[in-house]
Structures are given as structure tokens and as C-alpha cells.
mmCIF file of C-alpha atoms and ligand atoms in Angstrom:
data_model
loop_
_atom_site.group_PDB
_atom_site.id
_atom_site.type_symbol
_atom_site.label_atom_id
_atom_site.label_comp_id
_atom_site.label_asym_id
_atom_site.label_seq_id
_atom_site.Cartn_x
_atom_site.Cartn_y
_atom_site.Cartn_z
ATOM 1 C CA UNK H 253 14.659 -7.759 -23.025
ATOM 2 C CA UNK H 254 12.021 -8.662 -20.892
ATOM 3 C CA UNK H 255 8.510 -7.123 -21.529
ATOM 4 C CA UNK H 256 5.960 -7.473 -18.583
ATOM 5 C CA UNK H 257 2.747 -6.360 -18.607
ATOM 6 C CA UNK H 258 1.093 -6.023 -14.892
ATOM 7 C CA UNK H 259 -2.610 -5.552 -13.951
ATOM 8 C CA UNK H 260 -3.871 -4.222 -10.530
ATOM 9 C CA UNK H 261 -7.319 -4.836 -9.884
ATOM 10 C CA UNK H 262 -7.725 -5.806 -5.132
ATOM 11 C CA UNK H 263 -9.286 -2.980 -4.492
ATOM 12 C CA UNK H 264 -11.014 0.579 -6.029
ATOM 13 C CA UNK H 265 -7.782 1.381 -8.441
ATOM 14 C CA UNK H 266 -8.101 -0.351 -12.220
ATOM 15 C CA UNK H 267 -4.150 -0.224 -12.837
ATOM 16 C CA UNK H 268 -2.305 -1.843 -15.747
ATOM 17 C CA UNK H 269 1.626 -1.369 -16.377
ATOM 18 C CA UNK H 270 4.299 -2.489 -18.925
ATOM 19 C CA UNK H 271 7.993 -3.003 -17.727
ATOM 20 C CA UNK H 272 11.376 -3.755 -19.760
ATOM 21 C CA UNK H 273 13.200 -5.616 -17.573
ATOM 22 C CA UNK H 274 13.149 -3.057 -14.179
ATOM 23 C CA UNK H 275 11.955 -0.066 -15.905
ATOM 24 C CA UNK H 276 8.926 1.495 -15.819
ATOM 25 C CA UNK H 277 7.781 2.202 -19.106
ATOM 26 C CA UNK H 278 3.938 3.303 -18.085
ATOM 27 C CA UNK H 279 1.893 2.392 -15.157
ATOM 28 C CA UNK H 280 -2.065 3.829 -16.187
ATOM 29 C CA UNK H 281 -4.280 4.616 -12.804
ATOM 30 C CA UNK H 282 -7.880 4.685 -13.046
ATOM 31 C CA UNK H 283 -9.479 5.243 -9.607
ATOM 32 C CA UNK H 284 -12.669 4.943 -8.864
ATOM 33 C CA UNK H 285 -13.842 8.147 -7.875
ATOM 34 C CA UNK H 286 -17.626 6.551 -7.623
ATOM 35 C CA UNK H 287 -16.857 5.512 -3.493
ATOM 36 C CA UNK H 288 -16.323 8.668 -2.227
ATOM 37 C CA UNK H 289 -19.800 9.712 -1.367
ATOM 38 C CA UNK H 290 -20.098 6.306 0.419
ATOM 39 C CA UNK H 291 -17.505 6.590 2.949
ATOM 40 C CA UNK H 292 -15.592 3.534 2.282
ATOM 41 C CA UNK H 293 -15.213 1.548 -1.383
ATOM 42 C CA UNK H 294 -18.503 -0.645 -1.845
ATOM 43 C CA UNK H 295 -17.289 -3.974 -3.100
ATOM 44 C CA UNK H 296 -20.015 -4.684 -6.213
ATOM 45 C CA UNK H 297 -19.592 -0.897 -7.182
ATOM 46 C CA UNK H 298 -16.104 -1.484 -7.459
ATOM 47 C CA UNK H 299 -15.978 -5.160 -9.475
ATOM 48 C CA UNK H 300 -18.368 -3.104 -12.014
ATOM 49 C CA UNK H 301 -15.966 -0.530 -12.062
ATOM 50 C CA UNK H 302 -13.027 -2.368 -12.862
ATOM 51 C CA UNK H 303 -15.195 -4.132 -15.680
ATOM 52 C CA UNK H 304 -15.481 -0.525 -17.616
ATOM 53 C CA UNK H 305 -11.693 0.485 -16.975
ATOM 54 C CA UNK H 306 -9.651 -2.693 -17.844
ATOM 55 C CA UNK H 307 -9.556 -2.621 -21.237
ATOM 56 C CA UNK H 308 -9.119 0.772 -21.897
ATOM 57 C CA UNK H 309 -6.414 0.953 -19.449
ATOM 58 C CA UNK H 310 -4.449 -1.768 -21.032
ATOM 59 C CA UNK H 311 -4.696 -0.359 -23.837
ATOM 60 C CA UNK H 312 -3.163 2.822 -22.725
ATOM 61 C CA UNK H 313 -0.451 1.328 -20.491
ATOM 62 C CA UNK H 314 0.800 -1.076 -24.126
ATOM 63 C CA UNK H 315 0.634 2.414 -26.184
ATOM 64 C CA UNK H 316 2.341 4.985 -23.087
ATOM 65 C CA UNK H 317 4.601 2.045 -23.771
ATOM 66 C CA UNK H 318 5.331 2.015 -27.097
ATOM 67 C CA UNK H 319 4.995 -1.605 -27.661
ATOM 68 C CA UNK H 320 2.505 -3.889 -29.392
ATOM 69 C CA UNK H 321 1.120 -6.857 -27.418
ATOM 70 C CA UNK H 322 2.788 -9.150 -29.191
ATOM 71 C CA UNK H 323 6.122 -7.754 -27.493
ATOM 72 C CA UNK H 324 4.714 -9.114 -24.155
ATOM 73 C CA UNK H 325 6.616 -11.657 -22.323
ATOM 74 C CA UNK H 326 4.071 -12.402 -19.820
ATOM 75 C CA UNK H 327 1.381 -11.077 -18.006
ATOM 76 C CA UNK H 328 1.608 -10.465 -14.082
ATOM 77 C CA UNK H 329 -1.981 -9.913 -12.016
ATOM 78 C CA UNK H 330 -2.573 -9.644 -8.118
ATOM 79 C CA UNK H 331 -3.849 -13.421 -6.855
ATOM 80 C CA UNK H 332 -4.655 -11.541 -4.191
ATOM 81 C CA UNK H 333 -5.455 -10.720 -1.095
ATOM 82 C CA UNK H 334 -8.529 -8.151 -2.128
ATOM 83 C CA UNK H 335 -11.928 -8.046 -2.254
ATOM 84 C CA UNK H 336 -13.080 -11.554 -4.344
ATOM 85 C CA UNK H 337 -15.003 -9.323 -7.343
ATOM 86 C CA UNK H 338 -12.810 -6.576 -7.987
ATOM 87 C CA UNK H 339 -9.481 -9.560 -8.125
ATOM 88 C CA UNK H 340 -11.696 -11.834 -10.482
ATOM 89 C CA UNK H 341 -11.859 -9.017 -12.955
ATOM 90 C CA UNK H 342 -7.839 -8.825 -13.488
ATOM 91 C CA UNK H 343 -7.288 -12.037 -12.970
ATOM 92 C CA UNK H 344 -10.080 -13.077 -15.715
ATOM 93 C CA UNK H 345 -8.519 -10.394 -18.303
ATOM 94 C CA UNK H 346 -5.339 -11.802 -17.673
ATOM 95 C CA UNK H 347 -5.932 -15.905 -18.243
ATOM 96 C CA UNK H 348 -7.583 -14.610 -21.540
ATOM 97 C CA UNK H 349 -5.734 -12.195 -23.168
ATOM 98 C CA UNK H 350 -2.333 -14.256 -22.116
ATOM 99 C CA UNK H 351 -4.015 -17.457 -23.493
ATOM 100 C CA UNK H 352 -5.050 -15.134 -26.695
ATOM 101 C CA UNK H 353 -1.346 -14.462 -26.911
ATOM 102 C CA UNK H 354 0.165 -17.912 -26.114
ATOM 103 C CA UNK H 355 2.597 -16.134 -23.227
ATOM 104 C CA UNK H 356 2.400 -17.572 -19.470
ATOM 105 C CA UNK H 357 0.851 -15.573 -16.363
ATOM 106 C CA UNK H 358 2.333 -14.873 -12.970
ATOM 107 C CA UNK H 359 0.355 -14.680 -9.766
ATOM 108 C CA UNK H 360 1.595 -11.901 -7.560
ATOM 109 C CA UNK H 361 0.886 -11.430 -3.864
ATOM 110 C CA UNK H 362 -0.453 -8.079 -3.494
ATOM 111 C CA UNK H 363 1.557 -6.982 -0.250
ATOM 112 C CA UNK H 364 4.959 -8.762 -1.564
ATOM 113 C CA UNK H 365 4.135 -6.470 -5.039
ATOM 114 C CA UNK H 366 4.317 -3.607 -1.937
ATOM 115 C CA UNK H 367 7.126 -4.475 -0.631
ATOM 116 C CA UNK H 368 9.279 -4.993 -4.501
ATOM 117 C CA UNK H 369 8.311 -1.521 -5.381
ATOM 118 C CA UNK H 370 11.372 -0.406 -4.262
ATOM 119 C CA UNK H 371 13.418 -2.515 -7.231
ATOM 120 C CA UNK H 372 11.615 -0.423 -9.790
ATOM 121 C CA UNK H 373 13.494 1.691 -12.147
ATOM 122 C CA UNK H 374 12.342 4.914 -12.554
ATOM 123 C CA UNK H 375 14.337 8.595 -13.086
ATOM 124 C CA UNK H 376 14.114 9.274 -9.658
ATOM 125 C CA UNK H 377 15.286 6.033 -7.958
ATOM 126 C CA UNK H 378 18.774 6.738 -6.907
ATOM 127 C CA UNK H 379 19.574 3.236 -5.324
ATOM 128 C CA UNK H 380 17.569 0.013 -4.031
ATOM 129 C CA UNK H 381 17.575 -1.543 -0.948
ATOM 130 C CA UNK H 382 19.765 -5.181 -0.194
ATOM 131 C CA UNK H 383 18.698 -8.080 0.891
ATOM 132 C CA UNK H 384 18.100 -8.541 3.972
ATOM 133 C CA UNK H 385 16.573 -5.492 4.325
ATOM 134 C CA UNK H 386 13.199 -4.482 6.424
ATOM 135 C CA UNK H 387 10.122 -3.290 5.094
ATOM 136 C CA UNK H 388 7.479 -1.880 7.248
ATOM 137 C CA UNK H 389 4.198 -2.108 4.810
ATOM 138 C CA UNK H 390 1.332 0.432 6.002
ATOM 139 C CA UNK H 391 -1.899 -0.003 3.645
ATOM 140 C CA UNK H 392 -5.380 -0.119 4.136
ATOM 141 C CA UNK H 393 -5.726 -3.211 4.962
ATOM 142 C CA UNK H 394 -3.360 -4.169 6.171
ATOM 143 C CA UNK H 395 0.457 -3.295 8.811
ATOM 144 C CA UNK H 396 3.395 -5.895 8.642
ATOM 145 C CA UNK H 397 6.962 -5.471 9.183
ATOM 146 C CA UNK H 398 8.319 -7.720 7.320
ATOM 147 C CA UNK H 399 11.871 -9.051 6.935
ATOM 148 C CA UNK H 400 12.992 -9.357 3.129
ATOM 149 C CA UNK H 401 15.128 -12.244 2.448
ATOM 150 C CA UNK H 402 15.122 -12.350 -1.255
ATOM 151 C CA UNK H 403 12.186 -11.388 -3.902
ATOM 152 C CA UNK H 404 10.957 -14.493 -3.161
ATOM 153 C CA UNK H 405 11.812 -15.100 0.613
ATOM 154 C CA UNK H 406 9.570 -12.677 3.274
ATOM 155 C CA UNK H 407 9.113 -12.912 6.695
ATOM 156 C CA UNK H 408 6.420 -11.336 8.555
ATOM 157 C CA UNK H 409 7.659 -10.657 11.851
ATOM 158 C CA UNK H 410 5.047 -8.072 12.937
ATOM 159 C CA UNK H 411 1.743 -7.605 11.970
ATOM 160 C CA UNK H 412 -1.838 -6.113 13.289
ATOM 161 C CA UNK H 413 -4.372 -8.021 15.528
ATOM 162 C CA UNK H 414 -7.130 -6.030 14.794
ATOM 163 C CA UNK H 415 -7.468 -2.513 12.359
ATOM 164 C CA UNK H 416 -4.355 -1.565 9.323
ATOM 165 C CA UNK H 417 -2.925 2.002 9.821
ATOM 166 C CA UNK H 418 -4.990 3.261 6.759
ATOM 167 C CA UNK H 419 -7.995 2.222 8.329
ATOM 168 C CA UNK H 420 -7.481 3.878 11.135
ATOM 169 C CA UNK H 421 -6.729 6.932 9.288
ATOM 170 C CA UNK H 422 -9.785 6.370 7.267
ATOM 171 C CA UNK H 423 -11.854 5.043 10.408
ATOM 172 C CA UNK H 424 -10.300 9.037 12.346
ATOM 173 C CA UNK H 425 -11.262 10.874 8.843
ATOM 174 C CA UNK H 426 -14.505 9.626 9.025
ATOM 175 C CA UNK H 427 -15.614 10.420 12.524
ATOM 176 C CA UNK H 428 -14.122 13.851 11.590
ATOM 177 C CA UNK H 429 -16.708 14.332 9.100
ATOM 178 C CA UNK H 430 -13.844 14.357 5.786
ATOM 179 C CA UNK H 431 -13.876 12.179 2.637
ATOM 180 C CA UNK H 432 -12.757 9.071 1.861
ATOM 181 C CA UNK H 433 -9.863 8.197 1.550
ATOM 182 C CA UNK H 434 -9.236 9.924 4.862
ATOM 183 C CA UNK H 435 -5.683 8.903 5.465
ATOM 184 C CA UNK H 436 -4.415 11.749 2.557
ATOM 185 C CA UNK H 437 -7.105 14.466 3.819
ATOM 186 C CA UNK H 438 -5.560 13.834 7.618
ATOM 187 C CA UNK H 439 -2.126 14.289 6.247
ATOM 188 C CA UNK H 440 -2.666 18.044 4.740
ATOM 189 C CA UNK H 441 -4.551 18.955 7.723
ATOM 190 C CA UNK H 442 -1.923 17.935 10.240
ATOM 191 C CA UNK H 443 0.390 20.026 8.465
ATOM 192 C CA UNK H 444 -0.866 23.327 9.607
ATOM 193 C CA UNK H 445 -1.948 21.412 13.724
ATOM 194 C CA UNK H 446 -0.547 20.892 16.383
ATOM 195 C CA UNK H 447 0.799 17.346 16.799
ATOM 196 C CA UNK H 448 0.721 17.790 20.908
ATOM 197 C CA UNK H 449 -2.539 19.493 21.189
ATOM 198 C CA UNK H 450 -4.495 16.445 21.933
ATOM 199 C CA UNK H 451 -2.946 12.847 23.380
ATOM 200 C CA UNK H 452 -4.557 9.706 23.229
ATOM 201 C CA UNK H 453 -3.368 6.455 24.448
ATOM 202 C CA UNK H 454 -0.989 3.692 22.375
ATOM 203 C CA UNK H 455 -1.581 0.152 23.013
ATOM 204 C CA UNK H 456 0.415 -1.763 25.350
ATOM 205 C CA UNK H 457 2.104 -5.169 22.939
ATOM 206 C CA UNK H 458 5.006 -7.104 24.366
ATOM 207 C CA UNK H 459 6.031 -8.327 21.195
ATOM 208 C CA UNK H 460 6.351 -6.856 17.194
ATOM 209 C CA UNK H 461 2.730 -7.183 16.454
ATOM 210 C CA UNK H 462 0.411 -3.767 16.003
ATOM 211 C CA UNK H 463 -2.792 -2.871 17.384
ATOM 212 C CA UNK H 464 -5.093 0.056 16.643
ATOM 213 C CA UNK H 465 -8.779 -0.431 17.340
ATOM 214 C CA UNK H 466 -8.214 1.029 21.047
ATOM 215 C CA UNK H 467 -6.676 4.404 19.873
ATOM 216 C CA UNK H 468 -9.756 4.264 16.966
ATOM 217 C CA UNK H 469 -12.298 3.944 19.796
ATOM 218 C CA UNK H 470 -10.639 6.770 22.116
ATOM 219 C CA UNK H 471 -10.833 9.222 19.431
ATOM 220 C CA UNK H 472 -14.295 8.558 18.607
ATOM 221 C CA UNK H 473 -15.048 8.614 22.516
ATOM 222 C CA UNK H 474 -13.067 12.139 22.888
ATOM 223 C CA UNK H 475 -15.149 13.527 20.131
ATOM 224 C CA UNK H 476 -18.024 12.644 21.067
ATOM 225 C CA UNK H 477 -17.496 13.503 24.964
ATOM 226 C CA UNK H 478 -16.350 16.907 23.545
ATOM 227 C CA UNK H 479 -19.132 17.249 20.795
ATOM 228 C CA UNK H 480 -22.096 17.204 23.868
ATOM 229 C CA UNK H 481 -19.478 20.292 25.154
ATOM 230 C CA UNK H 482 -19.503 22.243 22.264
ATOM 231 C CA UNK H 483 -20.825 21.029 18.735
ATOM 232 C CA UNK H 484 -18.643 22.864 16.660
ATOM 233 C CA UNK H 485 -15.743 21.176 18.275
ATOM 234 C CA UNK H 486 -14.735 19.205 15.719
ATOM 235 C CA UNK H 487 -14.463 22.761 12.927
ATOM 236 C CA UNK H 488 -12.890 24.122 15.516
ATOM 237 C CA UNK H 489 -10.050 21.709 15.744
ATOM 238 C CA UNK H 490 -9.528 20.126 12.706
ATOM 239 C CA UNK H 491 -6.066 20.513 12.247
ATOM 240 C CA UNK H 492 -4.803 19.710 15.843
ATOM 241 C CA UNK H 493 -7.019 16.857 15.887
ATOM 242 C CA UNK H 494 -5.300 15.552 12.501
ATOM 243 C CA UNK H 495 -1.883 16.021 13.551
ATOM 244 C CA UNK H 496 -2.564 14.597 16.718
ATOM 245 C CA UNK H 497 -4.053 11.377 15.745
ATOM 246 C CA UNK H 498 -1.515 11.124 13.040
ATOM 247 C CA UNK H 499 1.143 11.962 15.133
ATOM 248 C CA UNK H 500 0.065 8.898 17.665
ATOM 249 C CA UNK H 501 -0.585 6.733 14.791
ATOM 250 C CA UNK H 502 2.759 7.512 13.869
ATOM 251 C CA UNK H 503 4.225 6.702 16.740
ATOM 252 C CA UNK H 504 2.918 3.463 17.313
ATOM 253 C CA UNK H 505 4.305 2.420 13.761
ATOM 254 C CA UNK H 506 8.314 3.533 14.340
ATOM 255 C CA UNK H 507 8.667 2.316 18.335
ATOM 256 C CA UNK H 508 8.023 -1.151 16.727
ATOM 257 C CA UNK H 509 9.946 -0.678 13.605
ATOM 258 C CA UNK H 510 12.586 0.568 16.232
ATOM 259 C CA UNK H 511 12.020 -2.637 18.205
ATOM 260 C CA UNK H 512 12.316 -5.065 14.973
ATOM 261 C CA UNK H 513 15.675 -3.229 14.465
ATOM 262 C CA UNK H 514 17.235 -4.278 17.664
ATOM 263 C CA UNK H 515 15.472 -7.522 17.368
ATOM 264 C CA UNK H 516 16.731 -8.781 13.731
ATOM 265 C CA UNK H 517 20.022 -6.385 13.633
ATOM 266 C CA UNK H 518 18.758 -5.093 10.729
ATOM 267 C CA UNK H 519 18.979 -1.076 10.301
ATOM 268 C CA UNK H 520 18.337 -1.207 6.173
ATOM 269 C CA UNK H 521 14.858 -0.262 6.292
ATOM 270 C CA UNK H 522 11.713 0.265 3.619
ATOM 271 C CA UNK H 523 8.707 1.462 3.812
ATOM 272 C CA UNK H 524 5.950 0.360 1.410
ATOM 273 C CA UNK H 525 1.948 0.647 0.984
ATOM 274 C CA UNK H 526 -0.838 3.613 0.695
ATOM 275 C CA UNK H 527 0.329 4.996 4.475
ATOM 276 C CA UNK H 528 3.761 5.179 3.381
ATOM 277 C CA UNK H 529 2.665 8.708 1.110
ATOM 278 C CA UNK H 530 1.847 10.285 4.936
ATOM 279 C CA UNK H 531 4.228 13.293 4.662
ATOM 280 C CA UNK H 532 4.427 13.019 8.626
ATOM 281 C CA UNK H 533 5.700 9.435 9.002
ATOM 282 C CA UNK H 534 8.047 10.549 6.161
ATOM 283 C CA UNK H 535 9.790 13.325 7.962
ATOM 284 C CA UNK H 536 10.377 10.991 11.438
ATOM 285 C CA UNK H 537 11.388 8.130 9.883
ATOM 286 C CA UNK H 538 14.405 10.351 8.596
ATOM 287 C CA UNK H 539 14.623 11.434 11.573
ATOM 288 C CA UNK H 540 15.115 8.733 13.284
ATOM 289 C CA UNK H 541 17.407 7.329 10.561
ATOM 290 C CA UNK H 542 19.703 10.219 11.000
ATOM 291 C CA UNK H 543 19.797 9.720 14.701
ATOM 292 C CA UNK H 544 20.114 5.393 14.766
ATOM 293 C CA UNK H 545 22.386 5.555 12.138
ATOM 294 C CA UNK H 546 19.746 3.429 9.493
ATOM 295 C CA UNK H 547 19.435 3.220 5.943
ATOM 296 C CA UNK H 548 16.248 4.142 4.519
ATOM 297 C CA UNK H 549 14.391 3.764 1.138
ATOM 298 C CA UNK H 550 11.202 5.873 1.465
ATOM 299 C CA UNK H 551 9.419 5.443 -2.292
ATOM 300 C CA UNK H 552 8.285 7.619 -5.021
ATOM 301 C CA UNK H 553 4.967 9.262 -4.040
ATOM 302 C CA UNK H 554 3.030 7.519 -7.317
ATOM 303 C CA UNK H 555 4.593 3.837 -5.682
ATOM 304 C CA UNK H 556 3.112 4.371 -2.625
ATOM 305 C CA UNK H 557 -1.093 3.889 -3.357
ATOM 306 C CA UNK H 558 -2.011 0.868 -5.516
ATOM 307 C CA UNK H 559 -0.911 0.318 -8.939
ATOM 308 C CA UNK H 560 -0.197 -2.184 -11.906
ATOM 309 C CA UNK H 561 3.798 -1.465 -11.387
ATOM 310 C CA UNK H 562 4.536 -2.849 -8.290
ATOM 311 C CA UNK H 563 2.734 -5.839 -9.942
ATOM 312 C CA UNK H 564 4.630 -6.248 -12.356
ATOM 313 C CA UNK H 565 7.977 -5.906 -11.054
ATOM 314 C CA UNK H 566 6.930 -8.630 -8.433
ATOM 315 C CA UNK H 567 6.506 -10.531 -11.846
ATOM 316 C CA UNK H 568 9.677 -10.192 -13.554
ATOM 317 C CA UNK H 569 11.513 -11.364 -10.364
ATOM 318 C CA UNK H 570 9.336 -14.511 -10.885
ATOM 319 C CA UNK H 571 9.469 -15.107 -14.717
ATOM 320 C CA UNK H 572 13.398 -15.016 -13.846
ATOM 321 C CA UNK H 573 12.712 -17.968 -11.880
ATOM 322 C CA UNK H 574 10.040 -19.117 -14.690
ATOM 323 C CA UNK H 575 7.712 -19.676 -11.898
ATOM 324 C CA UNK H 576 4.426 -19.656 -13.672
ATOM 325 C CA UNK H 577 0.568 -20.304 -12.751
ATOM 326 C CA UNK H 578 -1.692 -22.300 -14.824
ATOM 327 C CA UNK H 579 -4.664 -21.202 -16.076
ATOM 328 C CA UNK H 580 -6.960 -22.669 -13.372
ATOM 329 C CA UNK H 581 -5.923 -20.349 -10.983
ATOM 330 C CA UNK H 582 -8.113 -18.594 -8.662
ATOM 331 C CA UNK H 583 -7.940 -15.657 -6.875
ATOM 332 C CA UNK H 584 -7.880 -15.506 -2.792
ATOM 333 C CA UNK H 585 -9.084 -12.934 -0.810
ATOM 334 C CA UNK H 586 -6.900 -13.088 2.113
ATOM 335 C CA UNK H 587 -3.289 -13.526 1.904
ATOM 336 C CA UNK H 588 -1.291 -16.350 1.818
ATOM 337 C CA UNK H 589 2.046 -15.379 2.616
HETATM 338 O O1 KG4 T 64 -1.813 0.519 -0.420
HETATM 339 P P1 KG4 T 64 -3.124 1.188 -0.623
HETATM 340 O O2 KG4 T 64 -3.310 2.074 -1.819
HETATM 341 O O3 KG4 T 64 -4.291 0.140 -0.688
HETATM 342 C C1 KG4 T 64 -4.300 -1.037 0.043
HETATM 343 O O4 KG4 T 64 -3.575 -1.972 -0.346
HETATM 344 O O5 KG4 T 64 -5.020 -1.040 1.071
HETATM 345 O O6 KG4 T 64 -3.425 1.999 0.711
HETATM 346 C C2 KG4 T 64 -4.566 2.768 0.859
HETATM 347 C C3 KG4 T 64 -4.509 3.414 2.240
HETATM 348 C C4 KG4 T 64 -5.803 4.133 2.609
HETATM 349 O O7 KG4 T 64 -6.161 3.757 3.920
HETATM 350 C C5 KG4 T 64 -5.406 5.618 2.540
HETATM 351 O O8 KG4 T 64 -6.132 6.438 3.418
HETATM 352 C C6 KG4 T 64 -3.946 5.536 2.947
HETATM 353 O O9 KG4 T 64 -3.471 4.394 2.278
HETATM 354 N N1 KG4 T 64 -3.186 6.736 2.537
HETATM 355 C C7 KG4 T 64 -2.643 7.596 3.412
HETATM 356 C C8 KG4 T 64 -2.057 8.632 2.647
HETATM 357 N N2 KG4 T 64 -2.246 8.338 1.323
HETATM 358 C C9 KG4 T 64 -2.956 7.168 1.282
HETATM 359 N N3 KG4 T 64 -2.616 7.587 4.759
HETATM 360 C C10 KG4 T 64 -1.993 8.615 5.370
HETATM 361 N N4 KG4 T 64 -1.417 9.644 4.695
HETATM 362 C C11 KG4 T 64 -1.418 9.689 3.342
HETATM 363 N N5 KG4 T 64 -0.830 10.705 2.705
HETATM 364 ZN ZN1 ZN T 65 -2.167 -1.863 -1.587
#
């Protein structure tokens, strides 16, 4: 048996998680609820934050677990990519208490951790995806469709040139006037708009790469155009205006995921990352499964956001391979792969 414990620390969520072998035996969330007045997550705010939760959110994850430290095979912690503070934190907790314990440590890449969610055991996986499969990863930071070779093998074959879907939801929640995160607040009020009430335009890419600033800028433009009209017009529409916007963001994502599809000859398809909760992009991607004939892993709702799991699933694949880092290692704040 294999005993892994992961830590999560890239961004505002303190997460630590202990595995046996695939399965999930607890994965403890501690978000930092201290951003949300500021619009966005405030870098030094967070690092302190994830200073407090660490060690009493180890120490739940190993007893959720039933299992004494001493039980641990190794300990797997996000290298990165992140913001510098908040990844120094886990990654510091990680060389010690592993050294403390005599067990090695695994780096993980934070958006391959994303992506190997999907191999996690839990009561409601049915079945995981095969290799090669595609995984279309929608976070925060960051939009890649990537092509999965092996838990060790990724391609990106698509990515962003300027804003992540998240932040665009975020960027659309905030002109809106709603809290952050904005990306879940859009999603509940879309449900009860009008996804054709409003249009706005989608970029124009030739190839499998994303771009979102222009429909960011449009919608601020609209509003404010329509805000010197009529100043409650934002009150007025907030739920067309959600499921508008989300419905465009939306479609932006799955014409290139269609695209990567004919491209690679691919049609098993993931999706992975924060966006991938958006009960919208959800309900089309089915849709289009049905209708193309794909095969589609959507995950668990609590896989989706950030958290120690992921981490340390992206671990075990690598202490099969007993591919190790040494205790020098520091984190990086953009990725790598
Ligand atoms: O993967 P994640 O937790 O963190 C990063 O690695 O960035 O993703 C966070 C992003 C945020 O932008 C948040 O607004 C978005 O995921 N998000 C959603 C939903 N839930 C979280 N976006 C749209 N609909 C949701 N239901
Ligand atoms: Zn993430």
C-alpha cells in the first residue's frame, strides 16, 4: 500500500490530502475567505494565510485518514506555477516534515495535478479516462487543451494569449458589481437568464490557441455605454447578462475543443480546473458529446476548484516511477510544462 500525503498551497486554498494508492482517503479545504472584500486574492494576505492553516490542516487530512504519519510514503506539494509566497509555504512544510520523517518529496505541476484528477478513486468515479485522451483545463489562470499521453507525457496544443476563462468570469463578475470568485456567482445567475439576450463578439484565431481580453473589454464597454442610458441597468439585467457572457465564454471554449478533436482524432475528452464546476459548460459539453459521438469524463464537483488531492494523485503516478526531488528545490511561479 502506498500512502501519499499531498499539500496544495498556489493560490488562496490551504489544502492537504492523504491517498492509499488511488483512493481518496481525505482531502481538508481551507479557503481563504479573507479576499473576498478585495475583489481578487491579495498575494501577502494569502502567503500569511496559508502560514495559519497548514498545520492544522495536515493534521486533519492524517486523522480524516486514519493513519499516523509514520504510515506516509511520501509527501507530494505543487512546485508550482502560483503566486511565489503562498507555493513557498507548502513547499517549506513539505522539505521539513518529509526530512523529519526520513520519506522523499515529489514536485507536482499544478495544471498536470488538474488534469490527473480524473485517476482518483472516489465512490462516485464510475470509470477513468485512457490514454491518449484530451483534457481541456479551464482555471483561473490559466486555458490549455492539452493532449494526455501518459501521467507523465502532456502536450499543450492550445492555450490562451492573453486572459484564462476564470478570469474572465471573475474580470465579467466584477464589472457586474458581484463577489469574488465571480466565475461561481455568474453560473447561478445564468441559470434563471437568458443566454441570447445579449451577444458579444468571439475572437477570430486560426489555430487551437484561446483569446479572451476582447470579449472582457466589450462587456465592460456595453455596460458602461448602457449604464450612461439607464443606471440601474446592470440590476436590471443580471441574469441575462450572466448567461450571456457565460454562454459566449462557453462557446469560445467547445468550437476549439471541437477543432482539437478533428485535429488530433481524438474524441476521449476531459475537462479539468475551477471553470470546469460551470453547470453551463457542463450541460453542452454533453451535448455535444451525444451529438459527435465523444467520450467524456466531466469530474466530481469537489475535483474541480483547487485542492491537496489532485496533488497527490499526480504524486503517486511519480513515486511509481520513484521520480523524486531533492531537498533544494524551489518553487516556480510560472509553469514549466
Ligand atoms: O482551478 P482553480 O480553483 O484555481 C486556479 O488554478 O486558478 O480555478 C479557479 C477559477 C476562478 O476563476 C473561479 O471563478 C472559477 O474557477 N470557477 C468557476 C466556477 N467555479 C469556479 N467559473 C465558472 N463557473 C463556476 N461554477
Ligand atoms: Zn487550479
Amino acid at each position: 500500500m502506498t500512502y501519499i500525503l499531498g499539500i496544495e498551497s498556489s493560490c488562496d486554498e490551504t489544502s492537504a490530502s492523504v491517498i492509499k494508492n488511488t483512493r481518496v482517503l481525505s482531502n481538508i479545504i481551507a479557503n481563504q475567505g479573507v479576499h473576498s472584500s478585495y475583489g481578487g486574492v491579495v498575494p501577502e494576505l494569502a502567503s500569511r494565510a496559508h502560514q495559519q492553516n497548514i498545520i492544522p490542516v495536515v493534521d486533519v487530512a492524517l486523522k480524516e485518514a486514519n493513519i499516523q504519519k509514520n504510515q506516509l510514503c511520501a509527501v507530494a506539494f505543487t512546485r508550482g506555477p502560483g503566486l511565489l509566497g503562498s507555493l513557498l509555504v507548502g513547499t517549506s512544510f513539505t522539505k521539513s516534515f518529509a526530512l523529519a520523517l526520513n520519506i522523499p518529496i515529489i514536485e507536482v505541476d499544478h495544471l498536470r495535478a488538474h488534469i490527473l484528477s480524473h485517476f482518483l478513486d472516489d465512490d462516485d468515479r464510475i470509470n477513468t479516462p485512457t490514454f491518449p485522451f484530451l483534457c481541456l483545463t479551464v482555471s483561473g489562470g490559466h486555458t490549455q487543451i492539452v493532449k494526455v499521453i501518459s501521467p507523465s507525457e502532456m502536450d499543450i496544443i492550445g492555450t490562451t494569449i492573453d486572459d484564462a476563462a476564470g478570469e474572465t468570469f471573475d474580470k465579467a463578475a466584477k464589472i457586474m458589481g458581484l463577489p469574488y470568485p465571480g466565475g461561481p456567482e455568474i453560473d447561478k445567475l445564468a441559470n434563471t437568464g437568458n443566454p441570447n439576450a445579449f451577444s458579444f463578439p468571439k475572437p477570430r484565431i486560426t489555430d487551437l490557441n484561446y483569446s479572451f481580453s476582447g470579449l472582457k473589454t466589450s462587456f465592460l464597454y456595453f455596460l458602461r455605454d448602457n449604464l450612461k442610458k439607464d443606471d440601474d441597468f446592470i440590476e436590471k439585467n443580471k441574469a441575462d447578462l450572466a448567461a450571456s457572457i457565460q454562454a459566449t465564454i462557453i462557446e469560445i471554449l467547445l468550437d476549439k475543443l471541437k477543432k482539437a478533436v478533428t485535429v488530433t482524432g481524438i474524441n476521449e475528452i476531459a475537462i479539468a480546473g475551477g471553470v470546469s464546476a460551470n453547470s453551463g459548460l457542463r450541460v453542452n459539453l454533453r451535448q455535444i458529446a451525444d451529438d459527435e459521438g465523444w467520450k467524456i469524463f466531466i469530474p466530481n464537483i469537489k475535483y474541480t476548484t483547487d485542492n491537496a488531492a489532485m496533488i497527490a494523485i499526480a504524486g503517486y503516478f511519480k513515486y511509481l516511477e520513484k521520480d523524486f526531488s531533492s531537498q533544494d528545490v524551489t518553487p516556480y511561479s510560472r509553469s514549466s510544462f
